[in-house]
Coordinates of C-alpha atoms in Angstrom, one line a residue:
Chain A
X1 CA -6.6 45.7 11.3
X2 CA -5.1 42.3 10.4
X3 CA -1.3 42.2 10.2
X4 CA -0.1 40.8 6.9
X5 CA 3.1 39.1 8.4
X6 CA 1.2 37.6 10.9
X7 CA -1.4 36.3 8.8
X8 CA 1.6 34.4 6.7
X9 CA 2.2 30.8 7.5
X10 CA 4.7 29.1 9.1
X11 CA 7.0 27.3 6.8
X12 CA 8.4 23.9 7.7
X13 CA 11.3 22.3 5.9
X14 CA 12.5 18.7 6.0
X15 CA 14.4 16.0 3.3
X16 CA 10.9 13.8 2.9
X17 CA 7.9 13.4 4.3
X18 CA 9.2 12.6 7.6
X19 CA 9.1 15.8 8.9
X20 CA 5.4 15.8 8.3
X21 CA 5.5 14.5 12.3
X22 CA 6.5 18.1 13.1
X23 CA 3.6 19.8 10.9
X24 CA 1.5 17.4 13.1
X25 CA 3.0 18.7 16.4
X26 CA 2.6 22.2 15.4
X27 CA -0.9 22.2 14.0
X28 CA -1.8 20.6 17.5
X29 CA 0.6 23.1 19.1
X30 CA -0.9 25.8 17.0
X31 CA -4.4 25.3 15.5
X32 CA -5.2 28.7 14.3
X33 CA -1.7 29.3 12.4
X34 CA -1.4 28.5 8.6
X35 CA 1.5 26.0 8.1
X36 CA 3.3 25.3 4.5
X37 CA 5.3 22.2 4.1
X38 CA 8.4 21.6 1.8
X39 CA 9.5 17.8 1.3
X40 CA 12.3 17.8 -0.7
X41 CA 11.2 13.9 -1.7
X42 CA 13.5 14.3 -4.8
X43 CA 16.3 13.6 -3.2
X44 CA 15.6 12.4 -0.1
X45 CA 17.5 10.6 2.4
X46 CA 20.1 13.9 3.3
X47 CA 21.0 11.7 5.9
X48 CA 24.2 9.7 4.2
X49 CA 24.9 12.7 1.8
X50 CA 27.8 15.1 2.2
X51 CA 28.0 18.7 4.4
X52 CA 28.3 20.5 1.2
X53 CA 25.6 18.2 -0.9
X54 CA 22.9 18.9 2.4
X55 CA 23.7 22.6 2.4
X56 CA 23.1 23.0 -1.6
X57 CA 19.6 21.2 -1.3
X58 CA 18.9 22.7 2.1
X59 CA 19.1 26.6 0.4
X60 CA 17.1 26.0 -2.3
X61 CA 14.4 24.6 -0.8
X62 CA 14.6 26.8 2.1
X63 CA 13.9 29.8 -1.0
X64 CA 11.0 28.4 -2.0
X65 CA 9.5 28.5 1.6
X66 CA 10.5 32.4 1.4
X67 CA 8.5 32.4 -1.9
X68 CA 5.9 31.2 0.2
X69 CA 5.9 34.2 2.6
X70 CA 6.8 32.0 5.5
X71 CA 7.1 34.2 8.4
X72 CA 9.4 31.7 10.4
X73 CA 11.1 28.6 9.0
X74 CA 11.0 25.4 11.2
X75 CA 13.3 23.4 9.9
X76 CA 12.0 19.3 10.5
X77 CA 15.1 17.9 9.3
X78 CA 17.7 16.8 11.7
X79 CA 20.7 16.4 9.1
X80 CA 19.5 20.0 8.0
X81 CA 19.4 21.5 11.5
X82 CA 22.9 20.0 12.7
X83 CA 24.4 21.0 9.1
X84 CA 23.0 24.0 7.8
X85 CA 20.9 26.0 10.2
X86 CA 23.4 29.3 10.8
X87 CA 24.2 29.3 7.3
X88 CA 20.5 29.3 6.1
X89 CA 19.4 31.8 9.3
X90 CA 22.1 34.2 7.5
X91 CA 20.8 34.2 4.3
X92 CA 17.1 34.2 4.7
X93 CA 16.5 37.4 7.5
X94 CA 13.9 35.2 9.2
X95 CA 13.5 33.6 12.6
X96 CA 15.0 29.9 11.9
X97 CA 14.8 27.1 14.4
X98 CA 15.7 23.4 14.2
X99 CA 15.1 20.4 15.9
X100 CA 18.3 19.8 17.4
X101 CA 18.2 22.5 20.4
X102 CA 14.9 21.8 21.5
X103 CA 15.3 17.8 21.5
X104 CA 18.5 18.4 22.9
X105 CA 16.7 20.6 25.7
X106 CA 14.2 18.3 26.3
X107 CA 16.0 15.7 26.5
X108 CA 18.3 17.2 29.3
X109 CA 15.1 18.0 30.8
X110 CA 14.3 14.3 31.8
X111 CA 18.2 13.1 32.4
X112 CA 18.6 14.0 35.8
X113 CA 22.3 12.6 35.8
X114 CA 23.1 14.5 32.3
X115 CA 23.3 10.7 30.6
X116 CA 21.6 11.2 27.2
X117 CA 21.3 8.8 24.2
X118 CA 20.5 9.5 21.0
X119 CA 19.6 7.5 18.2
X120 CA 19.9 9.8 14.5
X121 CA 20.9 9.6 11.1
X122 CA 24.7 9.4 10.0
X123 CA 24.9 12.5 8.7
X124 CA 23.3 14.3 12.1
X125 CA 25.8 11.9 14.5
X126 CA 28.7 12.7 12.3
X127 CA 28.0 17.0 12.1
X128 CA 28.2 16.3 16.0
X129 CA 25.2 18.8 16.8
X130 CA 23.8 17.0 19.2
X131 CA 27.1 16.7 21.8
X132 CA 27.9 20.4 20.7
X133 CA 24.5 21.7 21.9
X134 CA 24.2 19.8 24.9
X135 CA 27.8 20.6 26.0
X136 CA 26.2 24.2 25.5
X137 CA 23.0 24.1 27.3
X138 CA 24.4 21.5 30.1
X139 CA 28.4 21.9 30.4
X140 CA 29.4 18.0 32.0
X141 CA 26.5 16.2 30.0
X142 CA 27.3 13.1 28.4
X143 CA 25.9 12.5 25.3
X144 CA 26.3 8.5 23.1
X145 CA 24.8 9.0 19.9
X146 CA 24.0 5.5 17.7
X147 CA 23.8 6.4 14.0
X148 CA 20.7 4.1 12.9
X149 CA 20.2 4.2 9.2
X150 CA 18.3 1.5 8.9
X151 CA 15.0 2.6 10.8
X152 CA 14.0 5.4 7.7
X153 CA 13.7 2.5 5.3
X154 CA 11.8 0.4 8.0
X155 CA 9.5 3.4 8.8
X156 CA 9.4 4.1 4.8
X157 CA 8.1 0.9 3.6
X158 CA 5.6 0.4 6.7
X159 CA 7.4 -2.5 8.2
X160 CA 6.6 -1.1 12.0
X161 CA 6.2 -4.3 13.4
X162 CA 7.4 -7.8 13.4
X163 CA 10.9 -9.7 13.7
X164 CA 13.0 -7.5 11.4
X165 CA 12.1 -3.9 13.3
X166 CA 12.6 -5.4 16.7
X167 CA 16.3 -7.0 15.8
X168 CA 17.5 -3.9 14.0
X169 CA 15.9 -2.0 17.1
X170 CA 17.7 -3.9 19.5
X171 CA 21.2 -3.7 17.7
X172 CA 20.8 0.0 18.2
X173 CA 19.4 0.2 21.0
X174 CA 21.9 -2.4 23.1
X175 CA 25.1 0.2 23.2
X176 CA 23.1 3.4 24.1
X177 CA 21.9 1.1 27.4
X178 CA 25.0 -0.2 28.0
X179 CA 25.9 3.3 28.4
X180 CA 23.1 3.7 30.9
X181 CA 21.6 6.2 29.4
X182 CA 18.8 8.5 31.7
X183 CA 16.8 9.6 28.3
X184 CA 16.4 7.9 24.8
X185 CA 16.3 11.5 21.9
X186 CA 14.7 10.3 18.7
X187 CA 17.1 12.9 16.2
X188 CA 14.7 12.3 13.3
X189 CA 11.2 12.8 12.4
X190 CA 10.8 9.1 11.0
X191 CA 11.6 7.2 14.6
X192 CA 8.2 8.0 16.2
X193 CA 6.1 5.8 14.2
X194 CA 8.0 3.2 15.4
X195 CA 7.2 3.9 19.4
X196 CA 4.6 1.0 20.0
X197 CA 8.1 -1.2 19.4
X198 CA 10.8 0.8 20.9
X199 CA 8.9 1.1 24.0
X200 CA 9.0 -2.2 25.2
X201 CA 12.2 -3.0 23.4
X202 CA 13.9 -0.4 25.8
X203 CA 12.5 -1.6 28.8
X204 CA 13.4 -4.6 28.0
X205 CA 17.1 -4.0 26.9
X206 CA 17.0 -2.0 29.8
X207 CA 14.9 -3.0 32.8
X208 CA 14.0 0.3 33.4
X209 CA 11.2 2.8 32.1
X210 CA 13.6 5.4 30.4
X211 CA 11.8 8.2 29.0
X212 CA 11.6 8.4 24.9
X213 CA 11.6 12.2 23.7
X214 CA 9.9 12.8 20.3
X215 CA 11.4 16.2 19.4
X216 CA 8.5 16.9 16.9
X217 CA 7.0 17.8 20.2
X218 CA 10.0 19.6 21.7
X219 CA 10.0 21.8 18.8
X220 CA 6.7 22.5 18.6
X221 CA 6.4 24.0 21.9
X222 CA 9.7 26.4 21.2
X223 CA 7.5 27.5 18.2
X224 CA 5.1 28.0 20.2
X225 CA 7.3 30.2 22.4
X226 CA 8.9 32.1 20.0
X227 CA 5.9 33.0 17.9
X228 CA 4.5 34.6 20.8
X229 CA 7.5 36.2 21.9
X230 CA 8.3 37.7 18.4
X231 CA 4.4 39.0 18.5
X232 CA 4.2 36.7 15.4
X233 CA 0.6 34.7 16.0
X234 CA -2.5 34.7 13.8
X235 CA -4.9 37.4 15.0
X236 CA -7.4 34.9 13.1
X237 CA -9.2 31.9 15.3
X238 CA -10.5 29.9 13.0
X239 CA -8.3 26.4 11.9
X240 CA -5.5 27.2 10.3
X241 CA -4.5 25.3 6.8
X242 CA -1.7 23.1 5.6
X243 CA -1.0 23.2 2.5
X244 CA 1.8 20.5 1.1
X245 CA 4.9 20.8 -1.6
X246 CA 6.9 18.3 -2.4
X247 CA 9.3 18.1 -5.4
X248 CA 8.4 14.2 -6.8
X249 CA 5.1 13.1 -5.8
X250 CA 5.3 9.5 -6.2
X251 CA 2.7 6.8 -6.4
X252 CA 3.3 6.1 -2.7
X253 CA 2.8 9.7 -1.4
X254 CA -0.9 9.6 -0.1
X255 CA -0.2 6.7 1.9
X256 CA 3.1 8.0 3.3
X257 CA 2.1 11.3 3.9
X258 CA -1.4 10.1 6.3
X259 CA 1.3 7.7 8.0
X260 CA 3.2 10.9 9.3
X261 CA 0.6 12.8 9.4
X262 CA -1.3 10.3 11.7
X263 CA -4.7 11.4 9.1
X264 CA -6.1 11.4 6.0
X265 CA -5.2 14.2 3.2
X266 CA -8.7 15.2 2.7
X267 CA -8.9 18.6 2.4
X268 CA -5.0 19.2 2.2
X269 CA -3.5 20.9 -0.8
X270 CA -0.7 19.4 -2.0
X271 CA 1.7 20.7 -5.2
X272 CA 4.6 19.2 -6.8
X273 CA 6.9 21.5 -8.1
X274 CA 10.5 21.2 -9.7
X275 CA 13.7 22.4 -8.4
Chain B
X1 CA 46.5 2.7 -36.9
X2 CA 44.5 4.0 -33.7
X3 CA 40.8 4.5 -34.5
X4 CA 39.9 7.2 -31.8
X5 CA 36.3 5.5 -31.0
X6 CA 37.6 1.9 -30.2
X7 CA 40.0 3.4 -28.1
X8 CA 36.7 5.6 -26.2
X9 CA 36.0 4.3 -23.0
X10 CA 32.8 1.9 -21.9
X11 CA 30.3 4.5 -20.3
X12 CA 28.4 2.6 -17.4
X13 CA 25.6 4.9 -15.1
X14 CA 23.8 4.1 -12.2
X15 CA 21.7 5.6 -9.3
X16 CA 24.3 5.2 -7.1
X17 CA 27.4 2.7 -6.3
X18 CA 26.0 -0.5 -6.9
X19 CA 26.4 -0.5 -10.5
X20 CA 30.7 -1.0 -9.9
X21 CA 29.2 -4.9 -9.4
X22 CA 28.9 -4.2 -13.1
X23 CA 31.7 -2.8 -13.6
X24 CA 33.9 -5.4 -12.1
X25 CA 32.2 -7.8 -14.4
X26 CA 32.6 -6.2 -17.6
X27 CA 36.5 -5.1 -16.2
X28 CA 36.3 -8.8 -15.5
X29 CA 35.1 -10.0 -19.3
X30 CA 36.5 -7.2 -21.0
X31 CA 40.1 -6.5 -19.2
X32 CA 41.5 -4.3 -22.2
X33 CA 38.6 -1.9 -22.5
X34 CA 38.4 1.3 -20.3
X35 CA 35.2 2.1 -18.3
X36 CA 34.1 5.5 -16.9
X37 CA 31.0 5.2 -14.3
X38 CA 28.8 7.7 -13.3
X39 CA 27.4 7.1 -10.0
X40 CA 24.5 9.8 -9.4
X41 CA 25.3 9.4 -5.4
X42 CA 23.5 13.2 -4.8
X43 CA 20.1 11.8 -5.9
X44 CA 20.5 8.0 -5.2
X45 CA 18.2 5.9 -4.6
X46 CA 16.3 6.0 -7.8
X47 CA 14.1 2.7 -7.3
X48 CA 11.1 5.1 -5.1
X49 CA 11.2 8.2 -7.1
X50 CA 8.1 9.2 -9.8
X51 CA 9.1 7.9 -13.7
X52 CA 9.5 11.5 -15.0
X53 CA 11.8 12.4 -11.8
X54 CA 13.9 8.8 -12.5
X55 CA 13.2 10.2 -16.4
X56 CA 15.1 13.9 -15.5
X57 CA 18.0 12.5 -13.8
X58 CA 19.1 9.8 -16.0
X59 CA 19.3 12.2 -18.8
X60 CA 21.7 14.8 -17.0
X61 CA 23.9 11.9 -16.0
X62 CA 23.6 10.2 -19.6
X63 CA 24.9 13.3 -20.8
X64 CA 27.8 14.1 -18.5
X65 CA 28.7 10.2 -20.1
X66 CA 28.6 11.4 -23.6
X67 CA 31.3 14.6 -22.6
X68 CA 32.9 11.9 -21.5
X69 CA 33.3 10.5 -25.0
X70 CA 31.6 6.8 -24.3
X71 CA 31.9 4.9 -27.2
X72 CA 28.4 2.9 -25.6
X73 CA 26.1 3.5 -22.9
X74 CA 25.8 0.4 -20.1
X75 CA 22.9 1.4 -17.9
X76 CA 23.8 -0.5 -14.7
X77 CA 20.3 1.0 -13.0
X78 CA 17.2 -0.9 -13.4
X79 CA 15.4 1.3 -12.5
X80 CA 16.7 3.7 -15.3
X81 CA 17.2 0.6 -17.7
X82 CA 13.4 -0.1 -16.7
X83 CA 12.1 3.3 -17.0
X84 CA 14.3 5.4 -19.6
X85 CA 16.1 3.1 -21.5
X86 CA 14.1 4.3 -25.2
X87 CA 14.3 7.9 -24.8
X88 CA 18.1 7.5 -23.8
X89 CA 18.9 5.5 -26.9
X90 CA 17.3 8.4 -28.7
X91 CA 18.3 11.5 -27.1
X92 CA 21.8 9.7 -27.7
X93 CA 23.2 8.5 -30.9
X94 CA 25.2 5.7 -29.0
X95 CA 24.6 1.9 -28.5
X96 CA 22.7 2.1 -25.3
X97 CA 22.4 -1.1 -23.5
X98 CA 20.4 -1.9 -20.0
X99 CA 20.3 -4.6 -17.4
X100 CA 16.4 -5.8 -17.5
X101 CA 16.8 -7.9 -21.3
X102 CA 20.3 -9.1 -20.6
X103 CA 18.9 -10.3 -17.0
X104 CA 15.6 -11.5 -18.6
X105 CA 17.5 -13.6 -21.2
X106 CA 19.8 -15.6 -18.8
X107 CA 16.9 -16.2 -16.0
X108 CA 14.8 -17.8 -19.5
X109 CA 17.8 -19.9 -20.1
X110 CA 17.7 -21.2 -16.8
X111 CA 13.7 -21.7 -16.3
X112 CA 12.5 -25.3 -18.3
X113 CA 8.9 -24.0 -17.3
X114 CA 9.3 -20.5 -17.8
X115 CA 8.8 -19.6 -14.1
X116 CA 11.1 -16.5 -13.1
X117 CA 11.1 -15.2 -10.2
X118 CA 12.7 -11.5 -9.9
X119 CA 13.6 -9.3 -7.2
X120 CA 13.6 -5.9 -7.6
X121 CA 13.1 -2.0 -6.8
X122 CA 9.5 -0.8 -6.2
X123 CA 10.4 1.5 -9.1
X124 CA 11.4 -1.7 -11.3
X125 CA 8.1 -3.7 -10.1
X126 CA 6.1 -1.0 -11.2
X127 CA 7.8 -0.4 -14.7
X128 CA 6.4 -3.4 -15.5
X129 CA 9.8 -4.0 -17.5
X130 CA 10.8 -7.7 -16.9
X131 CA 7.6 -8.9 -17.4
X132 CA 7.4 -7.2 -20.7
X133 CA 10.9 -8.2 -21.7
X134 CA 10.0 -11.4 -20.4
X135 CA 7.1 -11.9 -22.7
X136 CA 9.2 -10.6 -25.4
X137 CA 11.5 -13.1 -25.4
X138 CA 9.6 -16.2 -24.6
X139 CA 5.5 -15.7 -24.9
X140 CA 4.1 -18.1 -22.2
X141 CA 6.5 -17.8 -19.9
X142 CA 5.5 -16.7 -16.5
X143 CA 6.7 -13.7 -14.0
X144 CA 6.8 -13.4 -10.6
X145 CA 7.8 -10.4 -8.9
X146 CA 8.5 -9.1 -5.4
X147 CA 9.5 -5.8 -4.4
X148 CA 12.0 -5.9 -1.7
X149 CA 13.1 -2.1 -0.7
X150 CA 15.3 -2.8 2.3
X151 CA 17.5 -4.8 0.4
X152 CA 19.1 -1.5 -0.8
X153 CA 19.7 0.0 2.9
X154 CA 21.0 -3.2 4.6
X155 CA 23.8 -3.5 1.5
X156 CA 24.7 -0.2 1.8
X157 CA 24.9 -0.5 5.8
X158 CA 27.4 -3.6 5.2
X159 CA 24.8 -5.7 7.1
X160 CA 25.2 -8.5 5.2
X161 CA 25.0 -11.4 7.2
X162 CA 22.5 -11.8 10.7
X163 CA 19.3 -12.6 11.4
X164 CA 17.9 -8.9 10.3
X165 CA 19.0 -9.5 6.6
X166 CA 18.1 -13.1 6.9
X167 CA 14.4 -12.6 8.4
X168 CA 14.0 -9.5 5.4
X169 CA 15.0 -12.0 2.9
X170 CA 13.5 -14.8 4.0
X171 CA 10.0 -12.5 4.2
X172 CA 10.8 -11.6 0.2
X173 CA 11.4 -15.0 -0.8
X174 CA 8.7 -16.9 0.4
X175 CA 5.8 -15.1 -2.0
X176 CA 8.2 -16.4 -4.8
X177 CA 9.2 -20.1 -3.5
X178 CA 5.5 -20.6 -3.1
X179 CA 4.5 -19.6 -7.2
X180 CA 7.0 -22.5 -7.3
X181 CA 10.3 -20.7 -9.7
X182 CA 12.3 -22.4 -11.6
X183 CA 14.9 -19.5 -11.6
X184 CA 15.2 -16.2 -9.4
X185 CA 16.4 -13.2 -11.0
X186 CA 18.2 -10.0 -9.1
X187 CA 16.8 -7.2 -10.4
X188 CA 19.3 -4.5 -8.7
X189 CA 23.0 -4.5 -8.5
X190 CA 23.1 -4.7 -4.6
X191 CA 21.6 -8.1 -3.9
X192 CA 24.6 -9.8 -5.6
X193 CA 26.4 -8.6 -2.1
X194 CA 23.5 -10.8 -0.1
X195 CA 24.6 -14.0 -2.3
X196 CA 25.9 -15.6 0.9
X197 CA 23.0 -15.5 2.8
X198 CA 20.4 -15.9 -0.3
X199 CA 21.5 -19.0 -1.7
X200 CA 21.3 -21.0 1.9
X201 CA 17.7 -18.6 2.5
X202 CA 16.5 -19.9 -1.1
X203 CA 17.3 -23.3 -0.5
X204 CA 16.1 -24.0 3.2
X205 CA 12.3 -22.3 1.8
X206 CA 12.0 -24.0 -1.7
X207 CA 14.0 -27.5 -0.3
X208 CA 15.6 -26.9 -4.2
X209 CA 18.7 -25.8 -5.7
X210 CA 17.1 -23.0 -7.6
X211 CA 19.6 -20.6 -9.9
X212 CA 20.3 -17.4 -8.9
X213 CA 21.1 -14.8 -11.6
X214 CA 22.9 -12.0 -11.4
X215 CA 22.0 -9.7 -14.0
X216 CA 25.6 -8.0 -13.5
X217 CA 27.4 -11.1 -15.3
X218 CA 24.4 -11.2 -17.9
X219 CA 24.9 -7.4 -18.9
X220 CA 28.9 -8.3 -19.2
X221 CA 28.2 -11.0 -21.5
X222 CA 25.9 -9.4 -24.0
X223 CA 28.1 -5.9 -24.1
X224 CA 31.0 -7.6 -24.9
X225 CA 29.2 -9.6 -28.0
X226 CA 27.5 -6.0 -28.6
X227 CA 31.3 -4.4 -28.9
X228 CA 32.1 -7.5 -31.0
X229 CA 29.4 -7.2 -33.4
X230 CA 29.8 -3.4 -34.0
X231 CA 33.8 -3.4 -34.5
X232 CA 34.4 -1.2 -31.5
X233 CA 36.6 -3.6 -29.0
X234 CA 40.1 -1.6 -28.7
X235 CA 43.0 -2.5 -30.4
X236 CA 44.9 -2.2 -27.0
X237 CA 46.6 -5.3 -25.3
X238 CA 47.7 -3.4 -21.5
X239 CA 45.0 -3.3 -19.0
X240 CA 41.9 -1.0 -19.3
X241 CA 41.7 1.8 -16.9
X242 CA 38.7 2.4 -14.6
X243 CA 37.4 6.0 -13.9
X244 CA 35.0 7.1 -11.2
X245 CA 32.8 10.1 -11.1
X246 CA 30.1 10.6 -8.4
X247 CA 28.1 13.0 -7.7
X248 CA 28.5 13.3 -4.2
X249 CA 31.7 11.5 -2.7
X250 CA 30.6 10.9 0.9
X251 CA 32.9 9.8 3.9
X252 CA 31.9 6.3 3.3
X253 CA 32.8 6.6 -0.1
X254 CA 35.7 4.4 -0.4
X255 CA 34.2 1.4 1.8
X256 CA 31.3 1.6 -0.1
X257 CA 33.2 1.7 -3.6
X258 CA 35.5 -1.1 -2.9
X259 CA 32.6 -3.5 -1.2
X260 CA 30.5 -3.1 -4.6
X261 CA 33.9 -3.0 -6.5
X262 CA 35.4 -6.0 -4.4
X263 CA 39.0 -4.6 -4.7
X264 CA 40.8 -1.9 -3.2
X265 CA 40.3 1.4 -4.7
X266 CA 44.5 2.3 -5.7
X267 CA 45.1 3.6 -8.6
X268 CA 40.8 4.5 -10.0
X269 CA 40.7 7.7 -10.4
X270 CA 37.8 9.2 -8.7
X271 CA 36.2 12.7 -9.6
X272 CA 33.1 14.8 -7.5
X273 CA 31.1 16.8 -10.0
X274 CA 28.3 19.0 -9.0
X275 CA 25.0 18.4 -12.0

């Protein structure tokens, strides 16, 4: 007999489209399991916006992902996850899980003198999540966080290459080495698309191969994990579907959207709703 | 005698904080009148949101102005001024005036050939607005735009000077220095803050001295002719007050204020209200 609540999807929340990265992970991660997307690209970036302003957006989207019968909320967003996660765990009596504690984990994972850098939003280095949970999961870790505003808009308008990336790269990337740093954490979802730069702009800033972690993938494992701890998984084996919500859809979505996504829509349902 | 509605305040709305360059230059050409802005600083940026979205927003903040008793309506926004400026005037009853003809007028009076140039949101671009004003006011003329999206970030990240603002300008320009302009236009209150670097950028690729206008002065100009006309100027001879109220009053708040303002914020009375 088929569970109903296992049969529900897995509901992922971020600020834009961004977190789109993570539906990726986890549909790799998890083929068979149903995944529904909120982008609240309304009123996206969270990232410069206040505690109080994030945690007003952050509950309402995270209610419609409830409506949605989301059996576990995965929440994309950095800013979100270092702002808001206890507070929206408490109110929604699901299992809740952001990005921070598994990048943060994996992270400490390949820093095998505790020297982390991470490059986030202003909002995620200010909330201080990132030292707090790697003080927590590593007591005597050294975290140097380099708020980097300027890569969403880069990532945004498809400006992934060329002179102006690179410099704005390297002006972020030249304290975190100086801080000889063992691991580079990329604390939001639009950095990745930027790795065929920040690569060889590390090494070369640094000399040294230092490892990147993407925690789209970090998270998607601890998904994994808990899904199957929690006796949550699809019974079903066929590929699971991801259907798309975002509250503007502007001219510029498909092409956005199959950027993160790393493919094309086709087949994808996507709704635009009004909150 | 006092006749209450001279003695209203100027209502000025915009996205965010870069409409206080317009309200230093209508505090600047209008020192007795007093302003209240609304900066919607929750939802900002406006410039990649959907019409009907950009639509939604400018008339909850339009009306917050109107409780607020404006005697007229300054749309400081482009994008708004682009997209909403009709069905503001007539969900109103006030004089409602926008950047994009004011901007459209000055850039004519400065191109012999009728070649502008304008710079703008991809919101703006899109409206097709200057190109319509533009053919309003002078049938012939010719419009070249560019769309030039990072501008916004790298103002509001105080990088003003540097070779990544320089290279992002400089990639903007040349499109327009090679349709050969007689005048460049800034469509959107935050270039005026890149004047520094534009004018040398501008020069070095078109080997001219082409104008630059700044559609913040423009706006000033035909406001206070508008107030003239009308019989609304106040009566008062002291200095007119300027009142904030945002939307969301982040930590970089002040800097931010006082950059677009270019004087210290003592003695503005700022207000947070939740739309």
């Amino acid at each position: 007999m088929t569970n109903l609540r296992n049969e529900a999807p897995i509901g992922i929340f971020d600020s834009g489209l961004g977190g789109l990265t993570v539906a990726r992970a986890l549909s790799e991660r998890l083929p068979h399991e149903d995944l529904v997307y909120l982008g609240d690209t309304a009123r996206t970036p969270y990232g410069t916006r206040s505690p109080q302003t994030v945690m007003n957006y952050a509950h309402a989207c995270a209610r419609v992902l409830r409506e949605q019968r989301a059996k576990v909320l995965v929440i994309a967003c950095n800013t979100v996850s270092a702002l808001a996660l206890d507070s929206l765990a408490g109110e929604l009596f699901l299992p809740v899980m952001g990005v921070v504690i598994p990048g943060a984990r994996a992270a400490l994972a390949q820093s095998p003198r505790g020297r982390v850098g991470v490059l986030a939003s202003q909002g995620t280095v200010r909330s201080g999540a990132y030292p707090r949970a790697i003080a927590k999961l590593q007591p005597g870790a050294q975290v140097f966080l380099e708020a980097a505003p300027l890569l969403v808009p880069l990532v945004e308008e498809g400006w992934l290459s060329g002179d102006v990336p690179r410099l704005a790269l390297c002006k972020y990337l030249e304290p975190l080495v100086a801080h000889d740093i063992d691991a580079l954490l990329l604390g939001c979802t639009h950095y990745p698309l930027l790795d065929s730069l920040l690569r060889p702009q590390l090494a070369a800033l640094s000399g040294k191969d230092i490892p990147i972690i993407d925690s789209a993938h970090a998270i998607a494992d601890e998904v994994a994990d808990m899904i199957e701890s929690k006796h949550l998984a699809t019974e079903r084996d066929d590929a699971g579907k991801l259907r798309i919500v975002v509250t503007d859809q502007g001219e510029d979505f498909d092409h956005a959207a199959e950027r993160f996504l790393g493919r094309s829509l086709h087949g994808i349902a996507v709704n635009a709703i009004d909150l």
